[in-house]
DNA sequence: TCTGGGGTCCTAGGACCC
DNA sequence: TCTGGGGTCCTAGGACCC
């Protein structure tokens, strides 16, 4: 059996951990730059706030219903996620951390366990240990565990947060209940196509012919079908090193000058390089893009990206910042108001598999330099040590007007208790 | 009239996830 | 005025190899 554990309204729940006064109150969390809604508590969902709602359009609604609005606080969410995963890891030797708020556990050898009780135990442990509410779905395959989890979440009272699909009868009932567009792995496009075929539920989907599914949805669709049929097809996946590493941001105010963009792109390259070194990799190529605000059709639009093979593999912030700036110069055009830019490191390989070249290599001194840089930044705070090309005056601040404290990752934000 | 067979690598585009 | 960010996998087709 597989268990899928999913944190309920994760970001909103994180904001409540140190603010118990917000229990039962509507909460939304905004994306970077306080742009749009990326998480909602149940109360906010009930008020009809959609996912992705632009914050400026909903300001009046937030006010009217006294909705508590937060800027995204990713250090807090990342830390609480880590705590949740650590606790879940106690429940099975085999765990796959699927996303920041979800994990699969493989329950091999649990035949004589009361899984309902086991799910309840997970729930108690995580709630007590972190304050984050979770739902547990248990079933013979990953796709069915996803379905079971959905049921647990939808009917918290009846299921007490844990639902198990362990009989053919329950499987059929669950699949009949699940709308085709809500199946894990079926997105908007496929759902629309399936609807045209008369497929309304997950059960209908499993009754299509293998050939049709494979032809129109590739092997991915076929695997999913088998998994939903209760034939274990998808297995736990090991933690993999990333094949792409991106740092991209929208700007609060548009930029027009090359120098301004160069500073941003250098900073993005530095951030991406830090992530690259963290997984002990180098990259052989880089991609840089810029674009104007696509929502402003009244302004001249420009969007361009470029891909550059590097002369040698590297993970040095200094070298990558230089290459990123050179790439930017090739695509920059004067006369546009730029809204967003990004750096994506591609062609990633482990740093111990880098081929030395006879002619040109990454500066070997940068290895210890980057190590020192990372150590200092780790100790004294993110990007305390910067490159000279980066903004020294902190001109570029993200719009984060409703940021909560970093309760668990910053000593100065730690809560004080008055006795 | 008739023109082999079996591969790999790369890229763009499409689909999906959280 | 204001609209997020970061990933994965699969397929088809072209170029190329022996």
XYZ file of C-alpha atoms (C1' of nucleotides) in Angstrom:
455
model
C 0.000 0.000 0.000
C 0.937 3.633 -0.523
C 0.027 6.557 1.679
C -0.180 10.084 0.390
C 0.061 12.737 3.062
C -0.871 16.244 2.025
C -0.805 19.333 4.229
C -4.096 21.205 4.229
C -3.861 24.693 2.669
C -0.172 24.520 3.487
C 1.015 28.142 3.229
C -2.096 29.446 4.970
C -1.644 26.849 7.725
C 2.015 27.893 8.164
C 0.900 31.464 8.778
C -1.370 30.191 11.543
C 1.195 28.155 13.448
C 2.455 31.161 15.409
C -0.820 33.068 15.093
C -3.427 30.825 16.684
C -5.719 33.842 16.820
C -6.184 33.303 13.077
C -7.703 29.834 13.434
C -11.108 29.848 11.808
C -10.412 33.173 10.086
C -9.968 33.632 6.346
C -6.339 33.868 5.169
C -4.744 34.335 1.772
C -1.063 34.205 0.866
C 0.230 36.262 -2.054
C 2.932 35.455 -4.605
C 6.204 37.354 -4.852
C 5.683 41.074 -5.303
C 2.325 40.630 -3.606
C 0.991 39.865 -7.075
C -1.706 37.234 -6.861
C -3.238 34.733 -4.482
C -1.283 31.481 -4.265
C -2.856 29.946 -1.153
C -6.162 30.219 0.663
C -7.528 28.903 3.921
C -10.853 27.042 3.739
C -12.620 30.181 4.972
C -11.128 32.224 2.116
C -12.097 29.548 -0.395
C -15.642 29.650 0.938
C -15.702 33.403 0.329
C -15.067 32.697 -3.343
C -11.469 33.906 -3.644
C -10.091 32.018 -6.645
C -6.563 30.648 -6.972
C -4.414 33.152 -8.843
C -6.667 36.103 -8.096
C -4.767 39.365 -8.717
C -4.362 41.068 -5.336
C -5.156 44.568 -6.599
C -8.492 43.428 -7.999
C -9.495 41.815 -4.729
C -8.382 44.507 -2.307
C -11.950 45.576 -1.587
C -13.050 41.977 -1.068
C -10.174 41.381 1.349
C -11.200 44.405 3.335
C -14.907 43.703 3.267
C -14.554 40.173 4.631
C -11.638 40.964 6.950
C -9.427 38.496 5.130
C -5.915 38.317 6.556
C -3.432 38.838 3.741
C 0.183 37.638 3.857
C 3.164 38.082 1.563
C 4.784 34.752 0.730
C 7.282 33.788 3.440
C 9.152 30.928 1.803
C 11.851 30.524 4.468
C 9.079 29.828 6.991
C 7.228 27.405 4.686
C 10.417 25.587 3.754
C 11.389 25.082 7.368
C 7.961 23.877 8.470
C 7.844 21.548 5.461
C 11.133 20.039 6.539
C 9.763 19.441 10.039
C 6.615 17.793 8.692
C 8.645 15.512 6.400
C 10.980 14.524 9.227
C 8.020 13.415 11.337
C 6.427 11.527 8.424
C 9.726 9.757 7.843
C 9.197 7.991 11.178
C 6.214 6.142 9.737
C 7.940 4.217 6.964
C 11.493 3.553 5.846
C 10.432 4.450 2.313
C 9.381 8.024 1.715
C 9.199 10.225 -1.357
C 8.962 13.943 -0.714
C 6.774 14.834 -3.640
C 6.466 18.577 -3.101
C 6.779 21.175 -0.376
C 3.533 19.943 1.208
C 3.120 16.334 0.049
C 4.837 13.022 0.640
C 4.231 9.433 -0.402
C 5.040 6.643 2.023
C 5.382 3.072 0.833
C 3.766 0.749 3.334
C 5.387 -2.573 2.529
C 5.075 -5.160 5.270
C 2.257 -3.359 7.008
C -0.263 -6.115 6.228
C -1.273 -6.625 9.825
C -1.431 -2.965 10.700
C -4.669 -1.178 11.320
C -4.028 1.443 8.658
C -6.889 3.651 9.753
C -5.279 3.873 13.183
C -1.868 4.378 11.583
C -3.190 7.303 9.550
C -4.702 8.808 12.677
C -1.367 8.437 14.408
C 0.392 10.347 11.608
C -2.176 13.049 11.890
C -1.733 13.364 15.646
C 2.030 13.331 15.431
C 2.301 15.997 12.741
C -0.344 18.212 14.272
C 1.241 18.039 17.695
C 4.796 18.357 16.381
C 4.291 21.216 13.942
C 0.783 22.634 14.174
C 0.193 21.840 10.509
C -3.026 19.955 9.686
C -2.706 17.078 7.217
C -4.875 14.603 5.325
C -3.936 10.994 4.701
C -4.955 8.824 1.762
C -4.020 5.147 1.662
C -4.470 2.791 -1.299
C -2.722 0.062 -3.300
C -1.262 2.521 -5.856
C 0.006 6.085 -5.862
C -2.756 7.406 -8.110
C -5.413 5.788 -5.910
C -3.719 7.155 -2.765
C -4.118 10.590 -4.353
C -7.816 9.915 -4.812
C -8.156 8.635 -1.243
C -6.423 11.761 0.021
C -8.886 13.918 -1.855
C -11.756 12.121 -0.191
C -10.173 12.548 3.251
C -9.801 16.260 2.601
C -13.284 16.689 1.223
C -14.982 14.823 4.083
C -12.899 15.604 7.170
C -15.671 14.800 9.631
C -16.655 11.425 8.181
C -13.069 10.292 7.553
C -11.332 12.005 10.481
C -8.650 12.967 7.974
C -7.725 9.456 6.825
C -9.340 7.514 4.008
C -8.342 4.085 2.804
C -9.191 2.427 -0.491
C -8.651 -1.239 0.246
C -11.474 -3.038 -1.527
C -12.641 -3.197 -5.125
C -15.968 -1.770 -4.029
C -14.324 1.307 -2.499
C -12.106 1.742 -5.545
C -15.061 1.823 -7.914
C -17.013 4.132 -5.655
C -14.096 6.537 -5.367
C -13.423 6.597 -9.109
C -17.082 7.205 -9.848
C -17.001 10.115 -7.407
C -13.913 11.762 -8.945
C -14.476 14.112 -11.896
C -12.134 13.497 -14.797
C -10.474 16.914 -14.516
C -9.574 16.203 -10.901
C -7.490 13.144 -11.700
C -3.821 13.545 -10.825
C -1.961 13.815 -14.131
C -4.895 14.956 -16.211
C -4.730 18.653 -16.873
C -6.945 21.086 -18.713
C -6.158 19.957 -22.249
C -6.615 16.266 -21.709
C -9.696 16.816 -19.572
C -11.366 18.806 -22.343
C -10.566 16.097 -24.856
C -11.823 13.374 -22.581
C -15.053 15.265 -21.949
C -15.614 15.322 -25.702
C -15.274 11.549 -25.643
C -18.032 11.407 -23.041
C -15.626 10.693 -20.191
C -16.980 12.369 -17.068
C -15.417 10.503 -14.165
C -12.223 8.684 -13.298
C -14.178 5.459 -13.650
C -15.106 6.329 -17.247
C -11.443 7.044 -17.884
C -10.384 3.588 -16.707
C -12.923 2.031 -19.072
C -11.337 3.504 -22.202
C -9.238 1.154 -24.303
C -5.510 1.045 -23.589
C -4.814 1.759 -27.241
C -6.848 4.954 -27.297
C -5.299 6.195 -24.066
C -1.779 5.475 -25.255
C -2.382 7.069 -28.623
C -3.857 10.301 -27.304
C -2.099 10.621 -23.961
C 1.141 8.724 -24.528
C 2.657 6.216 -22.157
C 2.095 8.669 -19.318
C -1.667 8.352 -19.671
C -1.484 4.597 -19.894
C 0.564 4.315 -16.707
C -1.952 6.489 -14.953
C -4.809 4.310 -16.176
C -3.151 1.161 -14.852
C -2.464 2.814 -11.516
C -6.112 3.833 -11.210
C -7.125 0.273 -12.064
C -5.290 -0.768 -8.939
C -2.321 -2.297 -10.741
C 0.780 -0.748 -9.142
C 2.621 1.000 -11.957
C 4.039 4.205 -10.491
C 6.626 3.587 -7.798
C 8.308 5.830 -5.260
C 10.906 8.001 -6.897
C 14.314 8.717 -5.440
C 15.444 12.234 -4.773
C 17.064 13.460 -7.962
C 19.450 16.268 -8.629
C 17.847 19.013 -10.655
C 18.329 19.153 -14.406
C 17.391 22.822 -14.620
C 17.821 25.552 -12.057
C 15.978 28.806 -12.552
C 15.824 32.153 -10.822
C 13.283 34.477 -12.399
C 11.436 37.482 -11.055
C 8.911 40.114 -12.006
C 9.888 43.659 -11.084
C 7.741 45.896 -8.987
C 8.450 48.773 -11.381
C 9.412 48.251 -14.997
C 13.038 48.719 -16.058
C 14.236 50.332 -19.262
C 18.035 50.585 -19.059
C 20.533 47.868 -19.903
C 22.537 48.586 -16.749
C 19.533 48.028 -14.528
C 18.762 44.729 -16.204
C 22.381 43.656 -16.050
C 22.375 44.107 -12.301
C 19.196 42.014 -11.968
C 20.415 39.275 -14.265
C 23.775 39.090 -12.447
C 21.943 38.736 -9.130
C 19.686 36.006 -10.543
C 22.757 34.177 -11.841
C 24.366 34.385 -8.385
C 21.259 32.963 -6.719
C 20.990 30.182 -9.299
C 24.712 29.411 -8.902
C 24.206 29.013 -5.148
C 21.488 26.434 -5.780
C 23.755 24.715 -8.292
C 26.626 24.426 -5.796
C 24.259 23.187 -3.136
C 23.532 20.090 -5.211
C 27.247 19.781 -6.136
C 26.727 20.327 -9.841
C 28.114 22.450 -12.641
C 26.328 23.632 -15.744
C 27.424 23.747 -19.345
C 24.885 26.218 -20.668
C 22.750 29.121 -19.590
C 19.507 30.614 -20.766
C 18.487 34.215 -20.132
C 15.171 35.845 -20.926
C 13.499 39.241 -20.599
C 10.005 40.392 -21.377
C 7.684 43.330 -21.084
C 4.347 43.255 -19.264
C 2.051 41.053 -21.359
C -1.007 42.415 -19.548
C -0.340 45.886 -20.908
C -1.386 45.520 -24.523
C -1.342 49.313 -24.810
C 2.456 49.303 -24.536
C 4.940 48.005 -27.116
C 5.727 44.374 -26.364
C 9.014 42.567 -26.537
C 10.024 39.128 -25.336
C 13.213 37.289 -26.080
C 15.302 34.505 -24.667
C 18.722 33.257 -25.522
C 20.606 30.068 -24.903
C 24.367 30.018 -24.674
C 26.721 27.088 -24.416
C 29.483 27.988 -21.980
C 33.177 27.652 -22.959
C 33.604 25.373 -19.911
C 31.368 23.864 -17.219
C 31.220 25.969 -14.072
C 29.333 26.687 -10.874
C 31.189 29.887 -10.026
C 28.896 32.812 -9.276
C 31.440 35.163 -10.828
C 31.674 33.304 -14.116
C 27.966 32.622 -14.379
C 27.118 36.249 -13.657
C 29.439 37.279 -16.482
C 28.003 34.809 -18.967
C 24.472 35.810 -18.002
C 25.253 39.468 -18.580
C 26.810 38.734 -21.966
C 23.727 36.754 -22.930
C 21.488 39.613 -21.828
C 23.392 42.087 -24.003
C 22.524 40.014 -27.051
C 18.771 40.208 -26.465
C 18.382 43.642 -24.901
C 16.612 46.220 -27.076
C 16.296 49.834 -26.107
C 12.917 51.476 -25.809
C 10.923 48.855 -23.922
C 9.618 48.702 -20.400
C 10.839 45.397 -19.017
C 8.706 43.674 -16.412
C 10.439 40.373 -15.911
C 13.769 38.647 -16.412
C 15.248 35.307 -15.547
C 18.313 33.097 -15.624
C 18.032 29.357 -16.158
C 21.017 27.061 -15.735
C 20.795 24.051 -18.026
C 22.970 21.124 -19.160
C 23.727 20.313 -15.552
C 26.225 17.648 -14.588
C 27.793 16.513 -11.295
C 30.806 18.662 -10.416
C 33.028 15.589 -10.138
C 32.285 14.618 -13.735
C 33.541 17.819 -15.296
C 35.905 17.233 -18.207
C 38.956 19.430 -18.128
C 39.781 21.162 -21.379
C 43.240 21.752 -22.768
C 42.452 25.348 -23.563
C 39.960 26.968 -21.270
C 38.599 25.978 -17.877
C 36.703 27.439 -14.968
C 39.095 29.379 -12.747
C 40.259 26.782 -10.184
C 40.646 29.472 -7.516
C 36.902 30.001 -7.596
C 36.299 26.626 -5.950
C 37.643 27.726 -2.571
C 36.390 31.253 -3.123
C 32.810 30.010 -3.612
C 33.136 27.700 -0.639
C 34.127 30.672 1.501
C 31.359 32.800 0.036
C 28.753 30.129 0.779
C 30.055 29.652 4.321
C 29.936 33.380 5.057
C 26.480 33.812 3.599
C 25.290 30.796 5.523
C 26.575 32.319 8.760
C 25.757 35.959 8.306
C 22.710 35.924 6.097
C 21.711 35.527 2.490
C 23.944 37.389 0.036
C 25.751 39.271 2.760
C 28.749 39.007 0.461
C 27.897 40.112 -3.058
C 29.664 40.641 -6.340
C 30.491 44.236 -7.184
C 28.139 44.062 -10.163
C 25.228 43.448 -7.825
C 23.117 46.137 -6.284
C 24.929 47.345 -3.154
C 22.276 49.658 -1.830
C 19.335 47.278 -1.803
C 17.434 49.370 -4.293
C 15.674 46.258 -5.569
C 13.287 45.163 -2.965
C 10.397 42.919 -3.678
C 7.027 44.244 -2.761
C 6.318 42.336 0.464
C 4.095 44.520 2.516
C 2.450 41.795 4.561
C 5.418 39.630 5.399
C 5.159 37.593 8.576
C 8.238 37.024 10.780
C 10.640 34.167 10.043
C 9.697 32.590 13.330
C 11.775 29.444 12.930
C 14.737 30.462 10.784
C 15.788 33.870 12.088
C 16.828 34.440 15.678
C 15.666 38.026 15.670
C 12.179 36.873 14.665
C 11.803 34.294 17.395
C 8.660 34.714 19.475
C 8.860 35.948 23.020
C 6.584 34.573 25.670
C 5.310 36.841 28.376
C 4.648 35.090 31.659
C 10.894 -1.357 -61.962
C 14.193 -2.247 -58.512
C 17.865 1.826 -53.787
C 19.120 -1.655 -46.262
C 18.995 -1.792 -41.515
C 19.761 -0.270 -37.070
C 21.066 2.958 -34.099
C 22.035 7.707 -31.164
C 21.684 12.485 -30.052
C 19.478 16.824 -30.069
C 15.698 20.116 -30.039
C 11.163 22.108 -29.965
C 6.802 21.727 -28.452
C 3.230 19.888 -25.650
C 1.452 18.255 -21.484
C 1.560 17.989 -16.699
C 2.698 18.973 -11.450
C 2.974 21.926 -7.005
C -0.494 51.409 -11.307
C -1.085 46.595 -9.841
C -1.472 39.957 -12.680
C 4.184 34.222 -9.379
C 7.807 30.920 -9.634
C 9.986 26.515 -10.384
C 10.076 22.121 -12.041
C 9.361 17.161 -14.834
C 8.580 13.853 -18.654
C 7.360 12.348 -23.435
C 7.193 12.513 -28.522
C 8.287 13.536 -33.209
C 11.386 14.791 -36.497
C 15.908 15.996 -38.195
C 20.772 15.114 -38.401
C 24.076 12.043 -38.070
C 26.722 7.459 -37.418
C 28.247 2.644 -38.961
